[in-house]
Tab-separated table of C-alpha atoms and ligand atoms in Angstrom:
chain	number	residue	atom	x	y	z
A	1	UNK	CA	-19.269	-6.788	-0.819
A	2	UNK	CA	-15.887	-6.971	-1.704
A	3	UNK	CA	-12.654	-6.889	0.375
A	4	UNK	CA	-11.418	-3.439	0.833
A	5	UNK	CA	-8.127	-3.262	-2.181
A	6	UNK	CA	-5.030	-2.860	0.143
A	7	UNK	CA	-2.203	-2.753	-2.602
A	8	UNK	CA	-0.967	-5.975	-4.474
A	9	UNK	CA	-0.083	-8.715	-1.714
A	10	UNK	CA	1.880	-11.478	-2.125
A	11	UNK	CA	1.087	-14.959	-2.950
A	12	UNK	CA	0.196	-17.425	0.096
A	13	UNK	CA	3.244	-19.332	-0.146
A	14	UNK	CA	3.671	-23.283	-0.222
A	15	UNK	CA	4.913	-24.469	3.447
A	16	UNK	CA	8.526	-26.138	3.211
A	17	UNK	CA	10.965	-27.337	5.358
A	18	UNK	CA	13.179	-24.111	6.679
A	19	UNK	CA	16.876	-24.348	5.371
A	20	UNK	CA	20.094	-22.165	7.098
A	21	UNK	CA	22.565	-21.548	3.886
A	22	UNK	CA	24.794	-19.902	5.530
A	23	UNK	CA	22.657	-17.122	7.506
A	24	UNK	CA	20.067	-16.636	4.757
A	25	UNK	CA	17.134	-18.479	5.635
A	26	UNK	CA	15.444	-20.398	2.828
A	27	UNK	CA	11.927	-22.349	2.731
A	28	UNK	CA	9.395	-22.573	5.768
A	29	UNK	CA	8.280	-18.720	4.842
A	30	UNK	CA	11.501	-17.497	4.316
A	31	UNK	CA	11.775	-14.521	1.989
A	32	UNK	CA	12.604	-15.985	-1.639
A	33	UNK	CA	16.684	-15.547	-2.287
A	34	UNK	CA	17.921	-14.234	-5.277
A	35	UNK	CA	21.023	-16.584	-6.003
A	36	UNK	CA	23.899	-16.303	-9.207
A	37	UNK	CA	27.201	-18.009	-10.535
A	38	UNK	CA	30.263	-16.770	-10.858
A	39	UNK	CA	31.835	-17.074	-14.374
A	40	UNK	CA	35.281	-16.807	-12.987
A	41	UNK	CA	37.663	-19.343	-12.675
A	42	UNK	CA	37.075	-20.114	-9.223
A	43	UNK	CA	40.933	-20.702	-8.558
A	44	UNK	CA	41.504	-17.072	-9.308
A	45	UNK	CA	40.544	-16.063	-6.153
A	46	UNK	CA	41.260	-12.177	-6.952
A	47	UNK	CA	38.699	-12.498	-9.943
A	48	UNK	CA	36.032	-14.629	-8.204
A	49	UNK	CA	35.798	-12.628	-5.357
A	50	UNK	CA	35.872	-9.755	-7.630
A	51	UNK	CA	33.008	-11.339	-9.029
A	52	UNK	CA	31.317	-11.960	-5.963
A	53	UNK	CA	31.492	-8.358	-4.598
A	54	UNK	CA	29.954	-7.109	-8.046
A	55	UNK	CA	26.954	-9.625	-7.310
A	56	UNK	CA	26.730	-8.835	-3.283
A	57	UNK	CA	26.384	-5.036	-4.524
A	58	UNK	CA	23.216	-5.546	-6.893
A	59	UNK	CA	21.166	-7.864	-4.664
A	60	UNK	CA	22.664	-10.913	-4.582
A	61	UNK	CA	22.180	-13.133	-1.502
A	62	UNK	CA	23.746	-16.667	-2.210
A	63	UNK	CA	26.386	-17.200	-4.558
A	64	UNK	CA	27.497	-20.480	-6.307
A	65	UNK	CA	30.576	-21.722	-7.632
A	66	UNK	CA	32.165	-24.452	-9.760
A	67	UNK	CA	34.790	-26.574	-8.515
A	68	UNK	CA	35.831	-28.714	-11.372
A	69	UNK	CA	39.712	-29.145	-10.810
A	70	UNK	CA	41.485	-29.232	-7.626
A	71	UNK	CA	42.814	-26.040	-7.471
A	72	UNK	CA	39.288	-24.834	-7.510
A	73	UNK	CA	38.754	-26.778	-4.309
A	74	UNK	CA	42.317	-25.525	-2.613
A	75	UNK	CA	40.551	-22.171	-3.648
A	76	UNK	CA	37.608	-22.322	-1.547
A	77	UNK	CA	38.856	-21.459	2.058
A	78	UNK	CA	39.961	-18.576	0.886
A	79	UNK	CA	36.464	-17.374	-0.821
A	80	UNK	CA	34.419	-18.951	1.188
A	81	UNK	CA	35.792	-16.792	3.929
A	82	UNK	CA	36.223	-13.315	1.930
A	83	UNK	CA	32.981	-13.245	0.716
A	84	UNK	CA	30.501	-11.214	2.280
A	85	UNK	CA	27.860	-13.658	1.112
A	86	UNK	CA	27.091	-17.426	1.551
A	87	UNK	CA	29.324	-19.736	-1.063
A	88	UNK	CA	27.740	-22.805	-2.463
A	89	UNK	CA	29.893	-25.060	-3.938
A	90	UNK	CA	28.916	-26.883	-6.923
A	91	UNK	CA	30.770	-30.490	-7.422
A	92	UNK	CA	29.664	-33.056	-9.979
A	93	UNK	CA	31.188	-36.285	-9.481
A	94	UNK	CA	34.306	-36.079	-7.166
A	95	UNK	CA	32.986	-36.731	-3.228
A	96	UNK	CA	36.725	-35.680	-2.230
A	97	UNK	CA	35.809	-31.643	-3.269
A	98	UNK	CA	32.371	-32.487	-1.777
A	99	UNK	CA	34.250	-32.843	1.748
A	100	UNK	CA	36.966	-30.077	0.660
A	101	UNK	CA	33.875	-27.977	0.343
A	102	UNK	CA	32.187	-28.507	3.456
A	103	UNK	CA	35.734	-28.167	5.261
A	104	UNK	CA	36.134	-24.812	3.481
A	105	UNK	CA	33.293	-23.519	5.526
A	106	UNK	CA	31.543	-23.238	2.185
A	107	UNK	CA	27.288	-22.751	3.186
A	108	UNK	CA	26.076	-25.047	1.108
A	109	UNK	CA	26.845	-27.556	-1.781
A	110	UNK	CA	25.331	-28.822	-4.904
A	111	UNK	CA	26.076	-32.374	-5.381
A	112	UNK	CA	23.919	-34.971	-7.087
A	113	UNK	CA	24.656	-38.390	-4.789
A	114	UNK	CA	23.245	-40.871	-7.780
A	115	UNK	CA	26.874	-39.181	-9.295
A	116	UNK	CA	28.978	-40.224	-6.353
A	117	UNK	CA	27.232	-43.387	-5.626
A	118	UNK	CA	29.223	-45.530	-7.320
A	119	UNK	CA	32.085	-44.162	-5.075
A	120	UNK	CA	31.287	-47.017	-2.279
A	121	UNK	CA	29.697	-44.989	0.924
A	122	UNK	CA	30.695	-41.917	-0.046
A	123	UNK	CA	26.877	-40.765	0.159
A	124	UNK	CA	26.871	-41.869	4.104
A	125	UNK	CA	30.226	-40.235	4.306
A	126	UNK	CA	28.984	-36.967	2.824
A	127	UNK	CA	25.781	-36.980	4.587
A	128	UNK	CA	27.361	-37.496	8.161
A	129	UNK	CA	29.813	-35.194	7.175
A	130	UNK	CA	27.564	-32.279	5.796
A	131	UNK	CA	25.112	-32.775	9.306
A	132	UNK	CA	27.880	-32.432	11.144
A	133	UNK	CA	28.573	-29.282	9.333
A	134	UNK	CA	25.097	-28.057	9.337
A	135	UNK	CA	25.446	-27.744	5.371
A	136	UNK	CA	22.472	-28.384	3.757
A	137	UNK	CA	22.815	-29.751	0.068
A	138	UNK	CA	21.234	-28.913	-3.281
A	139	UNK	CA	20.389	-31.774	-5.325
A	140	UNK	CA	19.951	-30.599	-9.061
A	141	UNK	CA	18.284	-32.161	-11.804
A	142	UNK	CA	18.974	-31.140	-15.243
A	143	UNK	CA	17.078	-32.274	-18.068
A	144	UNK	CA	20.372	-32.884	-19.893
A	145	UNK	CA	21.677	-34.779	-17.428
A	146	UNK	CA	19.223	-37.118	-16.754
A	147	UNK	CA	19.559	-41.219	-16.645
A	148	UNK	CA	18.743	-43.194	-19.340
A	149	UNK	CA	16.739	-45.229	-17.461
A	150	UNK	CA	14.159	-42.817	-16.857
A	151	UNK	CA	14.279	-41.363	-20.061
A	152	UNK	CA	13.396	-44.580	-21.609
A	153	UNK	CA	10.755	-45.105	-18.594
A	154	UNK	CA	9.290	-41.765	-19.575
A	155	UNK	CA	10.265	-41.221	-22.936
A	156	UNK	CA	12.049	-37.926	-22.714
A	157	UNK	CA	12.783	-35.749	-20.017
A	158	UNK	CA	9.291	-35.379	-19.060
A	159	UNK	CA	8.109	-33.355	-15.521
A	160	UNK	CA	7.448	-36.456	-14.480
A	161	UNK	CA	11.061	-38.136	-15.551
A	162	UNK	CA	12.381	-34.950	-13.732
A	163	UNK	CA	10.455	-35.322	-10.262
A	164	UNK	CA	11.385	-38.945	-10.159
A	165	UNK	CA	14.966	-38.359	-10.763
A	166	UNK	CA	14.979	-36.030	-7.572
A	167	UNK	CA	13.337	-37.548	-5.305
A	168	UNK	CA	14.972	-40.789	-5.858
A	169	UNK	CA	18.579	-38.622	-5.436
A	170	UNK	CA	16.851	-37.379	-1.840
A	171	UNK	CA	16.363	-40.706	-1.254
A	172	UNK	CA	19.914	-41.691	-1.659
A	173	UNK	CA	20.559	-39.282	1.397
A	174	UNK	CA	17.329	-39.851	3.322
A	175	UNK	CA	18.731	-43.470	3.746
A	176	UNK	CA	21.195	-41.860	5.775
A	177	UNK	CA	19.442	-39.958	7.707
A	178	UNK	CA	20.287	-36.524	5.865
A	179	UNK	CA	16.919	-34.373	4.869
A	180	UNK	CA	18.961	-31.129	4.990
A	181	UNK	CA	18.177	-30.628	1.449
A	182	UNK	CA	17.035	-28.467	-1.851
A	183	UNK	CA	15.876	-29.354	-4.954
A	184	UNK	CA	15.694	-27.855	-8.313
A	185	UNK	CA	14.120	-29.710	-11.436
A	186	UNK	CA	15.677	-27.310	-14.491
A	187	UNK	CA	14.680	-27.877	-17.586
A	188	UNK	CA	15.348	-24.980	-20.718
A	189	UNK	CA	11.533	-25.059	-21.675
A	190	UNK	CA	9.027	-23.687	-19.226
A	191	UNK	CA	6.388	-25.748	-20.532
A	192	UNK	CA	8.141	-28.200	-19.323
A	193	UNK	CA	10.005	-26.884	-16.039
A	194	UNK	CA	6.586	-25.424	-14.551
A	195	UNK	CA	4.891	-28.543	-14.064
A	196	UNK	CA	8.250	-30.204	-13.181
A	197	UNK	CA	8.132	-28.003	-9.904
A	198	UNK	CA	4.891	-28.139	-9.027
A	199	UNK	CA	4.516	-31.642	-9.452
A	200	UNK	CA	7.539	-31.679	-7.142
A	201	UNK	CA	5.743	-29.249	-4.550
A	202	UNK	CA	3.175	-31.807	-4.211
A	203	UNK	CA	5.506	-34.749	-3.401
A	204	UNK	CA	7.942	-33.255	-1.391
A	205	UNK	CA	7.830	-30.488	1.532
A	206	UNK	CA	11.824	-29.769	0.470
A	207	UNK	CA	12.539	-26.201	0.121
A	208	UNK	CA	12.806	-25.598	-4.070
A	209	UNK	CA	15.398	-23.536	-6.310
A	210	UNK	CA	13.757	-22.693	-9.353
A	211	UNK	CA	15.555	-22.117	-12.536
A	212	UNK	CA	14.852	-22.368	-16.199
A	213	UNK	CA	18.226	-23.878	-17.285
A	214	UNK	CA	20.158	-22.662	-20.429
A	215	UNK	CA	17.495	-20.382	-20.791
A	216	UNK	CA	19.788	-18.192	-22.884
A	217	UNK	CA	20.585	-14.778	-23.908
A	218	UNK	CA	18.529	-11.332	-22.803
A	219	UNK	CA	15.726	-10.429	-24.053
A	220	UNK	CA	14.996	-14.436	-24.414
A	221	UNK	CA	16.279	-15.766	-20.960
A	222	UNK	CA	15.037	-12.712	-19.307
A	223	UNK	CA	11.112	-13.676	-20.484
A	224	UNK	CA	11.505	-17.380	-20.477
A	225	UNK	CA	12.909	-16.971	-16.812
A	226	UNK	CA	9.982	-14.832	-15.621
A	227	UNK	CA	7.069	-16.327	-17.464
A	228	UNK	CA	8.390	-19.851	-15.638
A	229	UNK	CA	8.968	-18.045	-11.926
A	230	UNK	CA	5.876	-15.947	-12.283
A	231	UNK	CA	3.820	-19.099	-13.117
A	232	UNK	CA	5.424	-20.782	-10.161
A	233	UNK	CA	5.727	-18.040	-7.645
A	234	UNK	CA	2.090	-16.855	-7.969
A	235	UNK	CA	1.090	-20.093	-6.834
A	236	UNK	CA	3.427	-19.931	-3.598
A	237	UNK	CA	6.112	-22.426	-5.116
A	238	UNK	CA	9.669	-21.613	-4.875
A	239	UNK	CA	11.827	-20.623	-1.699
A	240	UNK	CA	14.897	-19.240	-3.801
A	241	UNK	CA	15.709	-18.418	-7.363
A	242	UNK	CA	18.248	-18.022	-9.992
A	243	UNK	CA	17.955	-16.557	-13.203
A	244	UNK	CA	20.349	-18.195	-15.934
A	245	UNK	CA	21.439	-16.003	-18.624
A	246	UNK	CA	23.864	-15.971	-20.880
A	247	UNK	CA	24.987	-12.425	-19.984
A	248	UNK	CA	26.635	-11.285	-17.056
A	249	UNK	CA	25.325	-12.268	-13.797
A	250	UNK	CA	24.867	-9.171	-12.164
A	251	UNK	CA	22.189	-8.967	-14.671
A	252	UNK	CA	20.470	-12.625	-13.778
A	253	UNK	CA	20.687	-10.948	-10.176
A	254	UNK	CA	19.110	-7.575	-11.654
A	255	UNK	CA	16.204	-9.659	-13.259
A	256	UNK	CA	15.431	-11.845	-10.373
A	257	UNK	CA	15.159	-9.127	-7.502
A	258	UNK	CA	12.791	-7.285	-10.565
A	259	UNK	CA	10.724	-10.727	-10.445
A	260	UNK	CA	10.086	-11.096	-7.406
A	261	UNK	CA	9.489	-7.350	-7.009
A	262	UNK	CA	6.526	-7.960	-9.435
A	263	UNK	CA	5.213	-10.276	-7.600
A	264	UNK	CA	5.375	-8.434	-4.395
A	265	UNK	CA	7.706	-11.233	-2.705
A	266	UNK	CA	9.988	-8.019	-2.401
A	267	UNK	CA	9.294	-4.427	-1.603
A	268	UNK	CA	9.488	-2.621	-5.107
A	269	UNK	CA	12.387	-0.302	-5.443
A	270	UNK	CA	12.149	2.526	-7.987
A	271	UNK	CA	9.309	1.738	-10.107
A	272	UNK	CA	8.515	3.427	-13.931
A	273	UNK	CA	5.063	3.073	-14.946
A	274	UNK	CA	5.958	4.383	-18.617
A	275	UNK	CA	3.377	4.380	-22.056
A	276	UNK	CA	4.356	2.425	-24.309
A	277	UNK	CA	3.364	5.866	-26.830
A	278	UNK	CA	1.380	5.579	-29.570
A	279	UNK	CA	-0.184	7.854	-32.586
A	280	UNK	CA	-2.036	10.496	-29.684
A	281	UNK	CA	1.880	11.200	-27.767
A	282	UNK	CA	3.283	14.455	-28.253
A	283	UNK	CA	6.290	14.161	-26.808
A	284	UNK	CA	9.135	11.295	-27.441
A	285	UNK	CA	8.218	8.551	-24.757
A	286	UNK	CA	10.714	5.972	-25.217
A	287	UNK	CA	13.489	8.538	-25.015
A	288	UNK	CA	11.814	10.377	-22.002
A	289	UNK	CA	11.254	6.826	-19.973
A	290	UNK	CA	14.888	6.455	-20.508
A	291	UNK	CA	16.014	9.275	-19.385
A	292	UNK	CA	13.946	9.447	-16.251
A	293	UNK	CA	15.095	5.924	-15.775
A	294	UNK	CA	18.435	6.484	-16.218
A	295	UNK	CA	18.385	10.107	-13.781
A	296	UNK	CA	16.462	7.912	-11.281
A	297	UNK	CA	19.012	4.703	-10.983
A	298	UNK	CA	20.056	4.819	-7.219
A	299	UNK	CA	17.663	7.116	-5.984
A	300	UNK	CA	17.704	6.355	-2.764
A	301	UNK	CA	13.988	6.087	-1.908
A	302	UNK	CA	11.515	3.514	-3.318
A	303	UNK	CA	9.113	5.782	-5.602
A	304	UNK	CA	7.090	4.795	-8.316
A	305	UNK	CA	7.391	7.417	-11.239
A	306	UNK	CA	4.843	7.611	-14.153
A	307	UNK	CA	5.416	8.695	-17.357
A	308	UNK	CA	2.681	9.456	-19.815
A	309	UNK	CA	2.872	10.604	-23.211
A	310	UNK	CA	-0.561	12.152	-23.275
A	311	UNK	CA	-3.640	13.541	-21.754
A	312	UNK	CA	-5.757	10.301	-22.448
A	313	UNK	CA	-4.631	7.874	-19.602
A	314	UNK	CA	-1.395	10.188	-18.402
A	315	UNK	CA	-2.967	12.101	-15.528
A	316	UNK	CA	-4.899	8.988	-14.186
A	317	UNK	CA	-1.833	6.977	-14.322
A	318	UNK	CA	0.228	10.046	-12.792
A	319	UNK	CA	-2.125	10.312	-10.234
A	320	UNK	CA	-1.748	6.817	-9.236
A	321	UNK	CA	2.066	7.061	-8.728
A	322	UNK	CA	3.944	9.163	-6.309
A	323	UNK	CA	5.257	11.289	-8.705
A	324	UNK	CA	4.947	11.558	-12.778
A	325	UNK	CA	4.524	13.352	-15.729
A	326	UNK	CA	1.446	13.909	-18.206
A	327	UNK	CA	2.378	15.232	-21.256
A	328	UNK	CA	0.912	17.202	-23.984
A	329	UNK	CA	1.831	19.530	-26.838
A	330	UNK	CA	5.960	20.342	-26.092
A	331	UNK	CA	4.750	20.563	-21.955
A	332	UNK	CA	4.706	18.339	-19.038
A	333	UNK	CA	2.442	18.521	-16.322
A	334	UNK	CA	4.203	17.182	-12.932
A	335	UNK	CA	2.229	15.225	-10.402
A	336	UNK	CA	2.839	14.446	-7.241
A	337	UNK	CA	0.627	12.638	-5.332
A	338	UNK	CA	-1.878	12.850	-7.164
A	339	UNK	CA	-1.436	16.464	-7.545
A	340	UNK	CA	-0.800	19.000	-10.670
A	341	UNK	CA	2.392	20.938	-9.319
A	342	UNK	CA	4.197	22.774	-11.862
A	343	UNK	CA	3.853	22.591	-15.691
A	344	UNK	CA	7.439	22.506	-17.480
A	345	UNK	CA	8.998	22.458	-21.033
A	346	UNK	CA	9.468	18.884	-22.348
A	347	UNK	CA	13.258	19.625	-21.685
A	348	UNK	CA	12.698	20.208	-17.887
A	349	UNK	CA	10.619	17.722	-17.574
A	350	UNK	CA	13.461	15.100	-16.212
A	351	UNK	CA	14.734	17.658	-13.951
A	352	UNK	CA	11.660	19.009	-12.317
A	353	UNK	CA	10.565	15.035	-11.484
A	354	UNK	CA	14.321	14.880	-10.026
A	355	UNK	CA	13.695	18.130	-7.928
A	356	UNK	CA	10.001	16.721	-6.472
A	357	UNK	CA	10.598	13.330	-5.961
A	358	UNK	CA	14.381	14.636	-3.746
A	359	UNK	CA	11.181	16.854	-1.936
A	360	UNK	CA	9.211	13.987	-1.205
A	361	UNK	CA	11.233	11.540	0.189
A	362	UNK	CA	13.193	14.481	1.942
A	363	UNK	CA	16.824	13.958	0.241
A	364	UNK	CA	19.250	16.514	1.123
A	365	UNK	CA	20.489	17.863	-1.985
A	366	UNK	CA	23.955	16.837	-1.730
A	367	UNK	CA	23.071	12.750	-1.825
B	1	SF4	FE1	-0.956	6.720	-26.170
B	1	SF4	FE2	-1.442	8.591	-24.360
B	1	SF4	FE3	-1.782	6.011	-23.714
B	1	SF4	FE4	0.666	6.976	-24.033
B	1	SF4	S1	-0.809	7.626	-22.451
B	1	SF4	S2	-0.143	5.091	-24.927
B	1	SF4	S3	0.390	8.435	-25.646
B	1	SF4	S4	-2.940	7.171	-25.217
């Protein structure tokens, strides 16, 4: 006989090594973080924390910056200490903000040591300096960065190309001692990125950022970033994530707590299970998912809300949800819980799913 259904569960996830960035736990079970970038100049501290609150407000849990210049390292005490989330600072090539960073009180940095290797010991410096700390460090691999060597090894920047560029940069540290360490493998393509990280889950027990690099503007970024973390996550891989888009990153923070949400890595917030409409609707669907959408933003209880455009699927799909609307010639009949509790005009039908779901989840009517 089957197992009893108990709701969607989460992926078994893929043990790691437990990581402390800065008071959010990531790898060894963790919870998966949902991480952005600032697009500030980080030396405008008023902007970049601006920034940072923005991101804190919709989710975010770890926040990266880039310290190219100087004053963007002078900047860092200052933010690291104002923000009411964990700062990673992310240095290519100059060990001297790698050490500015740690002494900022920054929680983490991303640093790549085969960059700073040719810098004598710096790596040994860095790594005593960053245990000392207890900052663990994110070593990144970008397909567009990658050495020549191994491109020629590989021919291209291959998953394989990728995974040996990382863990040869872990070794770099691991020769010192220093295993306080994440990787990510980014790469724009998924075909490409997917096998990159699990080829890396098998070969390493690091704790892994996943990211599809450059993956470029919404609606494009948004899919490319989800069909690569949903392929990943749903086989356990990946302790934290960021979503790169070329849009504003409360949005990449938006779409990553919305992954993970579908993966059930994270309780769902509000939830619309909406038609997509078709020749049977008698009503306008696409409007009336927006608008329910749109009445339901910060509703302070996690519901999940159905909207149906007709009498074919609607009332089993209303049924299934806590509350939701079947519709049918100009009317809507309300559901909750499975339920047939009022029918409404099509222009109450917003404001009567408003009135039962502030009933069910007990609102007073002033929030
Ligand atoms: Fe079409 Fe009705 Fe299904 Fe909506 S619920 S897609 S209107 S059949």
């Amino acid at each position: 006989d089957p197992e009893p259904w108990t709701g969607p569960r989460a992926p078994d996830r893929r043990p790691t090594r437990r990581l402390d960035v800065g008071g959010v736990p990531v790898g060894g079970g963790a919870p998966v973080s949902v991480q952005s970038m600032t697009t500030t100049v980080t030396a405008d501290v008023d902007a970049t924390l601006q920034q940072i609150a923005e991101l804190t407000a919709a989710g975010c849990q770890i926040v990266r910056v880039a310290v190219p210049s100087a004053d963007d390292a002078e900047a860092l005490p200052v933010i690291a200490a104002r923000s009411q989330i964990p700062v990673v600072a992310d240095i290519h090539f100059q060990p001297k903000y790698v050490f500015a960073a740690i002494e900022a009180g920054c929680a983490a940095v991303r640093v790549n040591p085969g960059n700073i290797k040719r810098f004598d010991d710096k790596v040994g410096e860095i790594a005593r300096a960053a245990a000392d700390a207890q900052v663990p460090i994110r070593i990144g691999v970008n397909a567009g960065s990658l050495d020549k060597r191994l491109l020629a090894k590989h021919g291209g920047a291959t998953p394989e190309a990728l995974v040996e560029s990382a863990l040869w940069e872990c070794s770099l540290f691991e020769e010192h001692g220093f295993g306080d360490i994440k990787i990510s493998v980014k790469h724009h393509d998924p075909a490409v990125m997917v096998p990159a990280y699990a080829l890396l889950s098998e070969r390493c027990d690091y704790p892994l950022h996943l990211g599809v690099t450059e993956a470029g503007p919404p609606p494009q970024g948004t899919v490319k970033s989800a069909a690569a973390f949903g392929a990943l996550l749903s086989r356990g891989i990946g302790d934290t994530i960021r979503v790169s888009l070329s849009a504003p990153p409360v949005e990449e923070v938006k779409v990553g707590i919305q992954i993970l949400e579908a993966f059930a890595l994270r309780e769902r917030g509000l939830e619309i299970v909406s038609c997509p409409s078709c020749g049977r609707a008698q009503v306008d669907v696409h409007t009336l998912a927006q608008e329910v959408a749109a009445a339901f933003e910060g509703f302070p209880a996690a519901l999940r809300v159905a909207v149906m455009g007709c009498v074919v699927n609607g009332p089993g799909e209303a049924r299934e949800a806590d509350i939701g609307v079947s519709c049918g010639n100009g009317k809507g009949q309300i559901f909750v819980k499975g339920e047939v509790v009022a029918t409404v005009p099509e222009s109450r039908i917003v404001e009567a799913l408003i009135e039962k779901a502030m009933e069910i989840a007990e609102v007073p009517e002033d929030e």
